[in-house]
Coordinates of C-alpha atoms in Angstrom, one line a residue:
M1 CA 45.1 -27.1 -19.4
K2 CA 43.4 -26.6 -21.5
A3 CA 44.2 -23.0 -24.5
M4 CA 42.6 -21.6 -27.8
I5 CA 44.2 -19.9 -30.1
F6 CA 42.5 -17.5 -33.1
A7 CA 45.2 -18.8 -36.4
A8 CA 41.4 -18.1 -38.1
G9 CA 42.4 -14.1 -39.7
L10 CA 42.4 -13.5 -43.1
G11 CA 45.8 -11.0 -42.6
S12 CA 44.6 -8.4 -44.1
R13 CA 47.9 -6.9 -43.6
L14 CA 50.3 -9.5 -44.1
K15 CA 49.7 -9.4 -48.1
P16 CA 50.8 -10.0 -50.1
L17 CA 52.6 -12.4 -47.7
T18 CA 48.3 -13.7 -47.1
D19 CA 48.0 -13.8 -50.5
T20 CA 49.1 -17.8 -51.0
M21 CA 48.9 -18.7 -46.9
P22 CA 47.1 -18.4 -43.3
K23 CA 48.7 -15.7 -41.0
A24 CA 49.5 -18.7 -38.4
L25 CA 51.9 -20.2 -40.8
V26 CA 53.8 -17.0 -42.1
P27 CA 56.7 -17.4 -40.4
V28 CA 58.8 -15.5 -38.3
A29 CA 62.6 -16.1 -37.0
G30 CA 62.0 -19.2 -38.8
R31 CA 59.1 -20.3 -37.7
P32 CA 55.5 -20.1 -38.4
M33 CA 54.1 -18.4 -36.2
L34 CA 51.5 -20.8 -34.8
E35 CA 54.6 -22.5 -33.6
H36 CA 56.0 -20.0 -31.3
V37 CA 52.9 -19.8 -29.8
I38 CA 52.2 -24.2 -29.7
L39 CA 55.6 -24.0 -28.5
K40 CA 55.2 -21.2 -25.6
L41 CA 51.9 -23.2 -24.6
K42 CA 53.4 -25.9 -24.2
A43 CA 56.5 -24.8 -22.5
F44 CA 53.9 -23.8 -19.5
G45 CA 52.7 -27.2 -19.2
F46 CA 48.9 -26.5 -21.9
T47 CA 48.1 -29.5 -22.6
E48 CA 45.7 -29.3 -24.6
I49 CA 44.6 -26.5 -27.7
V50 CA 41.8 -26.2 -29.8
I51 CA 43.0 -24.1 -32.9
N52 CA 40.2 -21.8 -35.0
I53 CA 40.8 -21.9 -38.6
H54 CA 39.4 -20.0 -41.6
H55 CA 41.4 -18.2 -44.7
F56 CA 43.9 -21.5 -45.7
G57 CA 42.3 -23.1 -43.3
E58 CA 44.2 -27.4 -44.9
Q59 CA 47.6 -25.6 -44.2
I60 CA 47.2 -25.4 -41.6
L61 CA 45.5 -28.6 -41.2
E62 CA 48.6 -30.0 -42.8
F63 CA 51.6 -28.4 -40.6
L64 CA 50.1 -29.9 -37.9
K65 CA 49.8 -33.3 -39.2
V66 CA 53.0 -32.6 -40.2
N67 CA 54.6 -32.7 -37.2
D68 CA 52.6 -34.7 -35.2
N69 CA 50.4 -31.8 -33.5
F70 CA 53.9 -31.5 -31.9
G71 CA 52.9 -33.9 -29.1
L72 CA 49.9 -32.1 -27.8
T73 CA 46.0 -33.1 -27.8
I74 CA 45.8 -29.8 -31.0
H75 CA 41.7 -29.7 -31.8
I76 CA 40.1 -27.9 -34.9
S77 CA 37.6 -25.2 -34.7
D78 CA 37.0 -25.2 -38.7
E79 CA 35.3 -21.8 -39.5
R80 CA 36.3 -22.1 -43.2
D81 CA 32.5 -21.1 -44.0
V82 CA 32.2 -18.5 -41.8
L83 CA 34.7 -17.0 -40.3
L84 CA 33.0 -16.0 -37.0
D85 CA 35.2 -12.1 -34.8
T86 CA 36.8 -13.2 -32.3
G87 CA 33.9 -13.5 -29.5
G88 CA 31.9 -16.2 -32.0
G89 CA 34.6 -18.1 -32.6
I90 CA 34.6 -18.7 -28.5
R91 CA 31.1 -19.6 -28.6
K92 CA 31.5 -21.8 -32.3
A93 CA 34.6 -24.0 -29.5
S94 CA 32.0 -23.9 -26.3
S95 CA 31.8 -27.8 -26.5
F96 CA 35.2 -27.9 -26.3
F97 CA 35.4 -26.1 -22.6
E98 CA 31.4 -26.0 -21.1
N99 CA 31.9 -29.1 -19.8
S100 CA 33.9 -28.7 -17.4
A101 CA 34.7 -25.8 -14.5
E102 CA 38.8 -25.8 -15.7
P103 CA 39.3 -22.5 -17.4
F104 CA 41.4 -22.3 -20.9
L105 CA 43.2 -19.6 -22.0
V106 CA 43.2 -17.3 -25.5
H107 CA 45.8 -16.3 -27.4
N108 CA 46.2 -14.9 -30.5
V109 CA 48.1 -16.4 -32.8
D110 CA 50.0 -13.3 -33.9
I111 CA 51.1 -12.1 -30.2
L112 CA 54.7 -13.2 -29.1
S113 CA 55.1 -12.1 -25.2
N114 CA 58.0 -12.4 -22.5
V115 CA 54.7 -13.2 -20.2
D116 CA 54.2 -15.6 -18.0
L117 CA 51.2 -18.0 -18.4
K118 CA 51.0 -19.9 -15.7
E119 CA 51.2 -17.4 -13.8
L120 CA 48.0 -15.6 -15.9
Y121 CA 45.7 -18.6 -15.8
D122 CA 46.7 -19.0 -11.8
Y123 CA 45.9 -15.2 -11.4
H124 CA 42.3 -15.9 -12.3
L125 CA 42.1 -18.9 -10.7
Q126 CA 41.7 -16.8 -7.9
T127 CA 39.5 -14.4 -8.7
D128 CA 35.2 -14.1 -9.2
G129 CA 35.2 -13.4 -12.4
L130 CA 34.8 -14.7 -15.5
A131 CA 37.4 -13.9 -18.3
T132 CA 41.1 -12.0 -16.6
L133 CA 42.3 -9.9 -19.5
L134 CA 46.4 -9.3 -19.8
V135 CA 47.0 -5.6 -20.0
S136 CA 50.3 -4.0 -19.9
Q137 CA 50.6 0.2 -19.5
R138 CA 51.1 0.6 -23.5
K139 CA 50.6 3.2 -25.0
T140 CA 47.5 2.9 -27.8
S141 CA 45.0 5.3 -28.6
R142 CA 42.0 3.0 -26.5
Y143 CA 42.3 1.9 -23.5
L144 CA 39.6 -0.6 -21.3
L145 CA 39.1 0.9 -17.7
L146 CA 39.2 -1.0 -14.4
D147 CA 38.9 0.7 -11.3
A148 CA 40.8 0.2 -8.8
E149 CA 40.0 -3.5 -8.0
K150 CA 41.0 -3.9 -11.4
R151 CA 37.7 -4.7 -12.4
L152 CA 36.9 -4.1 -16.3
C153 CA 34.8 -1.7 -16.2
G154 CA 34.7 -0.1 -19.4
W155 CA 36.8 0.9 -22.7
I156 CA 37.4 5.2 -24.7
N157 CA 39.0 5.8 -27.5
K158 CA 40.9 9.2 -26.8
D159 CA 40.8 9.8 -30.2
T160 CA 37.0 10.1 -31.1
G161 CA 36.2 10.6 -26.7
Q162 CA 33.6 6.9 -27.7
V163 CA 33.1 5.1 -24.2
K164 CA 32.2 1.8 -23.9
P165 CA 29.5 0.7 -22.1
E166 CA 26.5 2.8 -23.9
G167 CA 25.6 5.3 -20.7
F168 CA 29.4 5.3 -19.3
Q169 CA 30.7 8.0 -17.7
Y170 CA 34.4 8.5 -18.0
E171 CA 36.0 10.0 -14.5
Q172 CA 39.9 9.6 -14.6
S173 CA 40.0 10.0 -10.6
L174 CA 38.5 6.4 -10.3
F175 CA 39.6 4.4 -13.1
Q176 CA 42.9 2.6 -15.0
E177 CA 43.8 2.8 -18.7
Y178 CA 45.5 -0.7 -20.1
A179 CA 46.0 -1.8 -23.5
F180 CA 44.5 -5.3 -24.1
S181 CA 47.3 -7.7 -24.6
G182 CA 45.0 -10.5 -27.7
I183 CA 45.6 -12.8 -24.0
H184 CA 42.9 -14.1 -21.6
V185 CA 41.7 -16.7 -19.6
L186 CA 37.8 -18.0 -19.6
S187 CA 35.6 -19.8 -17.7
P188 CA 33.8 -21.9 -19.1
A189 CA 30.3 -20.3 -17.0
I190 CA 31.0 -17.8 -19.3
F191 CA 28.8 -19.6 -22.2
Q192 CA 26.3 -19.1 -20.2
L193 CA 25.7 -15.7 -20.3
M194 CA 26.2 -15.4 -24.6
E195 CA 23.3 -17.6 -25.1
V196 CA 21.3 -15.8 -26.2
P197 CA 20.1 -14.1 -30.0
L198 CA 22.7 -11.6 -29.5
W199 CA 25.8 -13.0 -29.4
E200 CA 25.4 -15.8 -31.5
G201 CA 27.3 -15.0 -35.0
K202 CA 30.0 -12.8 -36.3
F203 CA 30.3 -10.8 -32.9
S204 CA 33.7 -9.4 -31.3
I205 CA 35.3 -11.1 -27.8
M206 CA 35.8 -7.1 -27.0
D207 CA 31.8 -6.5 -27.9
F208 CA 30.2 -9.0 -25.3
Y209 CA 32.3 -8.3 -22.4
L210 CA 32.2 -4.2 -22.3
F211 CA 28.1 -5.0 -22.5
T212 CA 28.0 -7.4 -20.2
C213 CA 30.7 -5.7 -17.5
R214 CA 27.9 -4.6 -14.9
Q215 CA 26.4 -8.2 -14.1
T216 CA 29.9 -10.4 -13.8
N217 CA 33.4 -9.4 -13.1
F218 CA 35.8 -9.5 -15.8
F219 CA 39.2 -8.9 -14.1
G220 CA 42.3 -7.1 -15.9
Y221 CA 45.6 -8.6 -15.1
P222 CA 48.6 -5.7 -15.3
V223 CA 52.2 -7.0 -15.6
E224 CA 54.2 -4.5 -15.8
N225 CA 57.5 -4.6 -17.8
L226 CA 54.9 -7.1 -19.9
E227 CA 57.1 -7.4 -23.7
L228 CA 54.7 -7.7 -25.9
I229 CA 54.4 -7.6 -30.3
D230 CA 52.1 -7.6 -32.4
I231 CA 53.2 -9.3 -35.6
G232 CA 49.9 -8.4 -37.6
K233 CA 51.9 -6.0 -39.9
P234 CA 54.9 -6.2 -42.7
E235 CA 57.1 -3.7 -40.5
T236 CA 56.2 -6.0 -37.1
L237 CA 58.2 -9.1 -38.6
A238 CA 61.8 -8.1 -38.4
K239 CA 61.0 -6.9 -34.7
A240 CA 59.1 -10.0 -33.6
E241 CA 62.9 -11.8 -35.4
E242 CA 64.7 -9.6 -32.7
F243 CA 61.9 -9.4 -30.2
I244 CA 62.5 -14.0 -30.7
R245 CA 65.7 -14.0 -30.1
S246 CA 66.1 -11.5 -27.1
F247 CA 64.0 -13.9 -24.9
G248 CA 64.0 -17.3 -26.6
K249 CA 60.4 -17.3 -27.3

């Protein structure tokens, strides 16, 4: 199975730690974030991983070399010239995925969770969708809106009332509200929808999902009792260490 890890971010929220290292190498419980995610993917049977790099990218290259790629096949999608955001990053890495019908999992480097990644992957295989997004009912201000069949239909910012896509009519009784986790599975056929000028260069994968969700099927994968932590901020580092001790992941 194939996967991609987003490791190119600037890690601005983790300053001053990221003044001298990439966010992906900030240690949590004695190991870099990137190592935790790689080992979780490996434990669930993923054998080929693409990692995108930008900020202090050479440090990530050296880290992988010293650890002999953790016994996996690891490719690098080099964004050191220009940071492409999540959607642009996936599109740039398309050459690693598009010559096969095999789906691939995408995982943010700063997310830790107790989710069974193989179950998420297998769920995607059972759908006719181009993407499956891990979601939960945790409290947030911005929600993905799924219909009764768990299809992605829209998005709402509860603080501002903004909705997406343009013209979307939100009726609370018709949709369930879920928070996105930063983990999703995509089928390579999704790249066909990206082959237009609108999706060149830097763009958000969520903007892409919401703009195109009327054209195709994207599904949510709700997990009850999902334990998930975003370690992108200094105040969550200590919580992340406690999380790792609790779940061993």
